[in-house]
XYZ file of C-alpha atoms in Angstrom:
520
model
C 97.284 98.325 91.442
C 96.946 98.904 92.586
C 84.327 95.815 107.636
C 82.316 95.504 113.668
C 79.747 92.997 113.762
C 76.566 94.463 115.310
C 73.089 93.530 114.089
C 70.793 96.545 114.405
C 69.243 96.599 110.917
C 69.437 92.963 109.952
C 66.998 91.916 107.272
C 64.892 88.862 107.910
C 66.248 86.147 105.627
C 65.595 83.138 107.865
C 62.359 81.747 106.419
C 62.753 78.360 104.834
C 62.375 78.233 101.071
C 58.968 77.306 99.727
C 57.692 76.316 96.331
C 56.276 79.790 95.966
C 59.674 81.420 96.485
C 61.223 79.008 93.993
C 58.724 80.120 91.379
C 59.283 83.802 92.172
C 63.036 83.281 91.979
C 62.754 81.698 88.551
C 60.491 84.490 87.296
C 62.872 87.104 88.681
C 65.832 85.547 86.886
C 63.893 85.522 83.641
C 62.903 89.137 84.140
C 66.536 90.148 84.473
C 67.146 89.089 80.903
C 70.817 89.020 80.001
C 72.024 89.041 83.596
C 73.272 85.670 84.753
C 71.811 85.194 88.238
C 72.556 82.052 90.220
C 72.454 80.656 93.700
C 69.773 82.819 95.359
C 68.974 81.649 98.860
C 65.896 80.931 100.878
C 64.124 84.083 102.043
C 60.757 85.624 102.563
C 59.497 85.440 98.978
C 58.113 88.945 98.317
C 61.027 90.714 100.039
C 63.588 88.503 98.339
C 62.000 88.942 94.940
C 61.882 92.720 95.258
C 65.468 93.024 96.513
C 66.849 90.632 93.907
C 65.059 92.441 91.097
C 66.259 95.802 92.413
C 69.883 94.703 92.506
C 69.506 93.149 89.083
C 68.237 96.454 87.726
C 71.290 98.286 89.128
C 73.635 95.768 87.523
C 71.781 95.779 84.195
C 71.883 99.569 83.959
C 75.570 99.714 84.881
C 76.967 97.137 82.450
C 76.270 96.316 78.832
C 75.637 92.715 77.804
C 78.037 92.881 74.833
C 80.993 94.650 76.496
C 83.277 93.806 79.409
C 81.150 93.644 82.526
C 81.176 92.519 86.110
C 80.486 89.736 88.561
C 78.460 90.763 91.593
C 77.510 89.293 94.950
C 75.392 90.701 97.761
C 75.209 88.976 101.143
C 72.821 90.008 103.936
C 73.010 88.495 107.379
C 75.169 85.658 106.079
C 72.759 84.755 103.273
C 73.380 85.417 99.588
C 70.596 87.598 98.200
C 72.159 88.214 94.790
C 74.836 86.415 92.816
C 75.101 87.405 89.197
C 77.112 88.610 86.241
C 76.595 90.739 83.166
C 78.793 91.372 80.160
C 81.455 89.335 78.387
C 84.350 87.414 79.916
C 86.023 87.340 76.504
C 84.935 89.710 73.761
C 86.752 87.967 70.926
C 85.158 84.599 71.698
C 81.849 86.145 72.815
C 81.974 84.225 76.098
C 79.594 85.669 78.688
C 80.684 86.355 82.225
C 79.427 83.923 84.839
C 79.235 84.595 88.586
C 82.002 82.016 89.094
C 84.486 83.941 86.893
C 87.973 84.525 88.300
C 89.240 88.126 88.010
C 92.301 90.035 89.140
C 91.641 91.866 92.400
C 94.224 94.633 92.171
C 94.512 96.406 95.516
C 91.832 94.306 97.187
C 94.947 92.173 97.677
C 96.121 94.615 100.346
C 93.569 93.447 102.919
C 94.924 89.893 102.583
C 98.478 91.154 103.041
C 97.460 93.236 106.045
C 95.622 90.269 107.557
C 98.683 88.072 107.016
C 100.805 90.577 108.939
C 98.249 90.706 111.756
C 98.187 86.905 111.919
C 101.917 87.027 112.576
C 101.378 89.775 115.148
C 98.794 87.604 116.925
C 101.350 84.766 116.936
C 104.001 87.076 118.446
C 106.211 86.620 115.389
C 106.501 90.372 114.871
C 105.291 93.687 116.261
C 103.736 96.674 114.526
C 106.457 98.823 116.084
C 109.261 96.675 114.685
C 111.565 98.556 112.366
C 111.644 97.046 108.910
C 115.432 96.620 109.155
C 114.802 93.906 111.742
C 113.595 91.749 108.854
C 115.253 93.480 105.901
C 118.619 94.529 107.374
C 120.022 95.778 104.077
C 117.149 98.153 103.339
C 118.447 101.759 103.211
C 116.114 103.723 105.493
C 118.132 106.901 104.911
C 118.431 107.519 108.631
C 114.712 107.113 109.329
C 112.868 104.752 111.657
C 110.379 102.987 109.402
C 108.064 100.529 111.145
C 105.775 97.739 109.989
C 102.808 99.954 110.852
C 104.137 102.727 108.616
C 104.022 100.271 105.710
C 100.482 99.095 106.531
C 99.131 102.644 106.723
C 100.888 104.217 103.708
C 102.730 106.635 105.977
C 106.318 105.404 105.488
C 107.473 108.148 103.117
C 109.020 105.526 100.823
C 108.419 106.274 97.153
C 105.878 104.020 95.488
C 107.563 102.196 92.627
C 104.441 102.594 90.496
C 105.033 106.359 90.637
C 108.626 106.186 89.429
C 108.860 107.850 86.028
C 108.664 105.329 83.195
C 108.136 102.298 85.422
C 104.540 101.629 84.403
C 105.433 101.957 80.724
C 108.563 99.809 80.485
C 109.789 98.163 83.669
C 106.336 96.808 84.498
C 106.899 94.286 81.705
C 109.939 92.718 83.380
C 109.831 89.518 85.357
C 111.386 90.300 88.741
C 112.203 88.513 91.951
C 111.103 90.162 95.183
C 114.668 91.359 95.809
C 114.904 92.821 92.303
C 111.575 94.602 92.768
C 112.746 96.137 96.048
C 116.081 97.092 94.472
C 114.104 99.104 91.917
C 112.810 101.604 94.494
C 114.888 101.292 97.676
C 117.371 104.030 96.734
C 114.723 106.584 95.750
C 114.718 109.679 98.008
C 112.193 109.617 100.860
C 109.116 111.695 100.052
C 108.502 112.706 103.694
C 109.404 111.669 107.209
C 107.729 108.428 108.380
C 104.410 109.136 110.087
C 104.268 112.708 108.820
C 101.894 112.247 105.861
C 99.631 109.727 104.158
C 100.404 108.794 100.553
C 99.071 105.636 98.955
C 102.061 103.414 98.411
C 102.489 100.091 96.630
C 106.152 99.844 97.674
C 105.065 99.584 101.301
C 102.960 96.518 100.597
C 105.766 94.947 98.567
C 107.968 95.301 101.653
C 105.201 93.766 103.790
C 105.192 90.769 101.467
C 108.953 90.437 101.877
C 108.565 90.606 105.680
C 105.897 87.883 105.602
C 108.323 85.681 103.679
C 111.174 86.406 106.069
C 109.150 85.687 109.216
C 107.142 82.687 107.976
C 109.808 80.970 105.925
C 107.290 80.655 103.082
C 106.855 82.584 99.883
C 104.068 85.153 99.989
C 102.082 83.063 97.501
C 102.433 79.933 99.659
C 101.562 81.792 102.859
C 98.330 83.174 101.410
C 97.454 79.791 99.917
C 98.210 77.671 102.976
C 97.226 80.043 105.761
C 94.202 81.770 104.181
C 92.832 80.237 100.990
C 93.000 76.566 101.998
C 91.624 76.891 105.559
C 88.744 79.082 104.357
C 87.958 76.806 101.404
C 88.602 79.610 98.927
C 89.060 77.162 96.083
C 88.916 79.712 93.268
C 91.490 82.190 94.632
C 95.037 82.385 93.324
C 98.314 84.228 93.341
C 98.603 85.778 89.861
C 100.470 83.830 87.230
C 100.277 84.155 83.434
C 101.345 80.585 82.726
C 99.049 78.789 85.143
C 95.801 77.368 83.799
C 93.074 78.958 85.918
C 89.533 77.692 85.275
C 86.972 80.418 84.569
C 89.612 83.149 84.321
C 88.115 86.249 82.649
C 90.026 88.347 80.136
C 90.788 91.950 81.063
C 90.218 95.068 78.966
C 91.399 98.654 78.766
C 90.591 101.301 76.181
C 87.408 103.303 76.499
C 84.007 102.219 77.744
C 82.488 101.833 74.292
C 85.697 100.814 72.488
C 87.534 98.321 74.704
C 91.022 97.060 73.953
C 92.836 94.042 75.260
C 94.538 95.032 78.511
C 98.254 95.812 78.175
C 100.639 93.215 79.536
C 102.282 93.465 82.919
C 104.449 90.925 84.682
C 102.424 89.508 87.553
C 105.643 89.217 89.541
C 105.394 92.957 90.161
C 101.999 93.608 91.808
C 103.103 91.014 94.366
C 101.695 91.634 97.878
C 100.218 94.968 96.726
C 97.933 93.611 94.010
C 98.717 90.121 92.746
C 95.707 88.055 93.801
C 92.808 86.714 91.731
C 89.488 85.530 93.083
C 85.734 85.252 92.656
C 82.891 87.099 94.322
C 81.977 83.871 96.125
C 85.419 83.528 97.675
C 85.479 87.204 98.623
C 82.157 86.829 100.436
C 83.547 83.780 102.245
C 86.686 85.741 103.150
C 84.756 88.731 104.473
C 82.535 86.541 106.620
C 85.543 84.715 108.100
C 87.487 87.933 108.719
C 84.685 89.596 110.667
C 83.712 86.410 112.472
C 87.161 86.283 114.065
C 88.361 83.268 112.104
C 91.416 85.020 110.633
C 92.800 87.483 113.186
C 92.052 88.405 116.782
C 89.338 90.986 117.561
C 92.063 93.422 118.605
C 93.912 93.007 115.312
C 90.716 93.335 113.299
C 89.880 96.548 115.106
C 93.247 97.989 114.108
C 92.664 96.967 110.483
C 89.352 98.808 110.296
C 90.231 101.912 112.335
C 91.570 105.016 110.594
C 95.233 105.520 111.456
C 96.417 108.843 112.846
C 99.517 110.723 111.763
C 102.129 111.943 114.214
C 100.237 115.247 114.585
C 96.941 113.482 115.328
C 95.407 113.985 111.880
C 93.353 111.042 110.655
C 94.495 109.384 107.440
C 91.078 107.868 106.807
C 92.845 104.544 106.141
C 93.305 101.470 108.333
C 95.414 98.441 107.445
C 94.448 97.435 103.905
C 90.866 98.600 104.547
C 89.133 101.982 104.584
C 86.582 102.929 107.273
C 83.955 105.308 105.935
C 80.183 105.913 105.845
C 77.451 105.193 103.338
C 74.028 106.774 103.857
C 75.040 107.471 107.457
C 75.974 103.844 108.077
C 79.396 102.558 109.044
C 81.127 101.002 106.061
C 84.449 99.263 105.478
C 85.593 99.469 101.861
C 88.494 99.119 99.465
C 88.880 99.331 95.730
C 91.363 97.941 93.281
C 92.663 98.717 89.824
C 95.125 96.714 87.758
C 95.643 96.363 84.012
C 92.318 95.134 82.646
C 90.341 95.101 85.899
C 88.692 97.385 88.465
C 87.192 96.087 91.703
C 85.410 97.117 94.881
C 84.281 95.513 98.105
C 82.079 97.057 100.794
C 80.877 95.814 104.172
C 78.211 97.443 106.334
C 78.977 95.861 109.726
C 75.910 97.072 111.607
C 73.660 95.682 108.868
C 75.832 92.635 108.108
C 75.724 93.444 104.392
C 78.626 92.611 102.088
C 78.847 93.517 98.397
C 81.632 92.787 95.929
C 81.770 94.002 92.323
C 84.597 92.743 90.090
C 84.874 94.348 86.633
C 87.014 93.007 83.794
C 87.630 96.539 82.515
C 89.583 99.536 83.734
C 87.017 101.905 82.224
C 83.466 100.699 82.943
C 80.773 103.304 82.303
C 79.825 103.132 85.985
C 82.704 102.508 88.417
C 82.431 99.375 90.582
C 82.534 101.493 93.736
C 79.342 103.267 92.776
C 77.602 100.021 91.805
C 78.605 98.364 95.078
C 77.484 101.375 97.114
C 74.095 101.490 95.391
C 73.544 97.786 96.016
C 74.605 98.012 99.660
C 72.297 100.953 100.303
C 69.394 99.184 98.614
C 69.996 96.031 100.651
C 70.047 98.142 103.822
C 66.625 99.534 102.914
C 67.986 103.036 102.414
C 68.628 103.427 98.671
C 70.312 106.414 97.105
C 67.935 108.822 95.386
C 67.566 108.483 91.639
C 67.049 111.370 89.249
C 65.454 111.883 85.845
C 67.109 114.552 83.688
C 65.134 117.581 82.537
C 65.881 120.615 80.378
C 66.582 123.976 82.022
C 66.649 127.259 80.112
C 70.058 128.833 79.397
C 69.052 131.970 81.325
C 68.442 129.979 84.496
C 71.701 128.083 84.051
C 73.625 131.342 83.649
C 72.179 132.647 86.923
C 74.108 129.928 88.729
C 77.506 130.867 87.286
C 79.955 131.935 89.951
C 82.438 130.892 92.595
C 81.129 129.088 95.686
C 83.271 129.067 98.817
C 83.598 125.594 100.406
C 86.112 126.548 103.094
C 89.057 128.884 103.474
C 91.189 126.756 101.184
C 88.819 125.543 98.482
C 86.042 126.654 96.175
C 83.697 125.178 93.598
C 83.367 127.139 90.362
C 80.196 126.898 88.289
C 80.311 127.670 84.563
C 78.012 127.199 81.586
C 79.141 126.151 78.118
C 77.015 125.180 75.100
C 73.875 125.020 77.213
C 75.418 122.728 79.842
C 76.358 123.446 83.430
C 79.753 122.450 84.829
C 81.270 122.489 88.292
C 84.935 122.424 89.192
C 86.336 121.919 92.670
C 89.601 123.806 93.133
C 92.457 121.567 92.079
C 90.162 119.093 90.316
C 88.808 118.599 86.835
C 85.620 120.123 85.450
C 82.494 117.936 85.704
C 79.256 118.181 83.758
C 76.138 118.288 85.936
C 72.668 117.296 84.728
C 69.517 119.077 86.030
C 66.652 117.084 87.513
C 64.741 120.156 88.750
C 65.117 123.843 87.978
C 67.535 124.197 90.898
C 68.918 120.678 91.517
C 71.593 118.777 89.573
C 73.321 115.404 89.625
C 76.451 113.856 88.129
C 75.620 110.887 85.858
C 78.751 108.906 86.810
C 78.679 109.773 90.515
C 76.390 109.460 93.521
C 76.960 113.133 94.362
C 74.241 115.721 93.696
C 73.606 119.334 94.664
C 70.992 122.060 94.799
C 71.242 125.819 94.409
C 69.598 127.916 97.136
C 67.647 131.021 96.128
C 66.440 133.688 98.570
C 63.124 135.550 98.535
C 64.626 138.228 96.278
C 65.388 135.581 93.664
C 69.131 135.729 94.254
C 71.317 132.620 94.248
C 72.995 132.582 97.669
C 74.813 129.249 97.589
C 74.567 125.518 97.042
C 74.031 122.408 99.132
C 76.311 119.563 98.025
C 75.371 115.971 98.877
C 78.778 114.390 98.332
C 78.656 110.680 97.478
C 74.919 110.685 98.102
C 75.224 111.695 101.748
C 72.050 112.648 103.569
C 73.587 115.726 105.171
C 74.561 118.466 102.694
C 77.673 120.614 102.822
C 76.906 124.306 102.356
C 78.903 126.520 99.981
C 78.167 130.228 99.884
C 78.195 132.074 96.579
C 80.890 134.749 96.553
C 81.345 137.942 94.598
C 84.229 136.326 92.750
C 83.765 135.617 89.081
C 85.155 132.653 87.162
C 88.231 134.038 85.495
C 90.378 133.164 82.543
C 93.565 131.286 83.318
C 96.650 133.472 83.107
C 99.526 132.366 80.905
C 102.711 132.082 82.937
C 106.098 133.051 81.582
C 108.589 130.197 81.934
C 111.960 129.170 80.546
C 111.146 126.729 77.714
C 114.180 124.625 78.634
C 112.265 123.191 81.571
C 109.994 121.445 79.076
C 112.741 118.909 78.443
C 112.284 117.611 81.984
C 108.546 117.132 81.471
C 108.772 114.986 78.347
C 107.679 111.392 78.750
C 104.670 109.138 79.191
C 102.498 109.488 82.279
C 100.013 106.872 83.447
C 96.965 108.479 85.056
C 95.230 105.138 85.542
C 95.626 101.594 84.394
C 95.390 101.674 80.600
C 95.140 105.494 80.479
C 98.314 107.303 79.489
C 99.218 110.846 78.484
C 102.295 111.438 76.328
C 104.090 114.786 76.721
C 106.667 116.109 74.281
C 108.299 119.403 73.393
C 107.770 121.234 70.128
C 110.110 124.213 69.894
C 109.248 126.807 72.523
């Protein structure tokens, strides 16, 4: 369950629409084939046509027309340059997705919850330094001072209920009140002292929802509806509810990319203030514009939302309040993603370019993640697209010359191996990834924006690699070491500990691993 308003690279979208641009727009839409594109705005015709077609190509290559897909919007300088959809809203009925489709947001909900808290801060109804027991006096803090800000920044140390063993397999089905939901995790041991570490935490945002209710005298659903959705004319945004008839609601899917399954059920009483909202790309664009125009919270509160919080020791968490400050192609970016049964989502805002992109998928396992699609579109709209690569074939002998261990820093390495004529890399502590060559020395990851290149000296020796993580312009150097990829050693353990490991583990929404013991 699971964004800064300068104008240095603004595109010129202020020319009034002409008959010529109308014709180009129509031809562009036809050229995009099975992508549903609507509502393009007045712009300089050639630039608009090229940008629209480019975004359409990204969307078409990312999503299949006959599988779950996505709704997409791109806004530049306050003007919509792309609004489209591709794929099916309902596979069984063969209903295509439309740009107006309503999808679950998952953790994109958190920015609304954070904004609601900051609205109350601006109104002097609460303070970020307030201890949560001021509003929830019966909450067992286990002797710790836990503040509202700890909840916003995922630094409270409270255990996330979605990480409690078995919860996502069984208890997630139960209809719960807010008090019952809190009762389910409040007595769990603290994972660390408040402010000591960052650990993504849905329990924290549940508690924020409860605080909003306590302070405002309204339910969380009513507060979001009356204080955010209604004033901003977000007419297609909702608090999640299975029974309610919601026009244009898309069905959600799990399973694999090529073999989708209907998403498993979860009670929508449980995502609550951490992931309960549904919306459209249009409403999200309206929300983003209002948030950064100062229509929702004060400039001071917005700055706190989009600034990375620091731990007690001064270490940056990389996370604000419900939003994540980062960079894309060297540009400031404010992002957040979401994942909930049947849906995966992503929103990105480039404040200096005034570019906003939202991608809402009705699948937990799209071939290309929404974060990558959104990033590609944002970079293209900013006039600085990510590089694209065409795969080639490299001889096995050349591939084998790259095998080795590459030192990233004192604590981590990247190991390169070759198997069945394919090259793989594995960051220490992470899974192995297949890399595809596009030159004799350079490789890319098909499902990622990251790419890398091996460096060879004049003697023909491989000395290291330059990694362009997430398509960054500046590479990170890793030197090749004398270490060799080794076989994993088998540890000797007492088989009785296996009993404790048995159970079902959810690695992602709709993706579970079942562990059981068989003898020793």
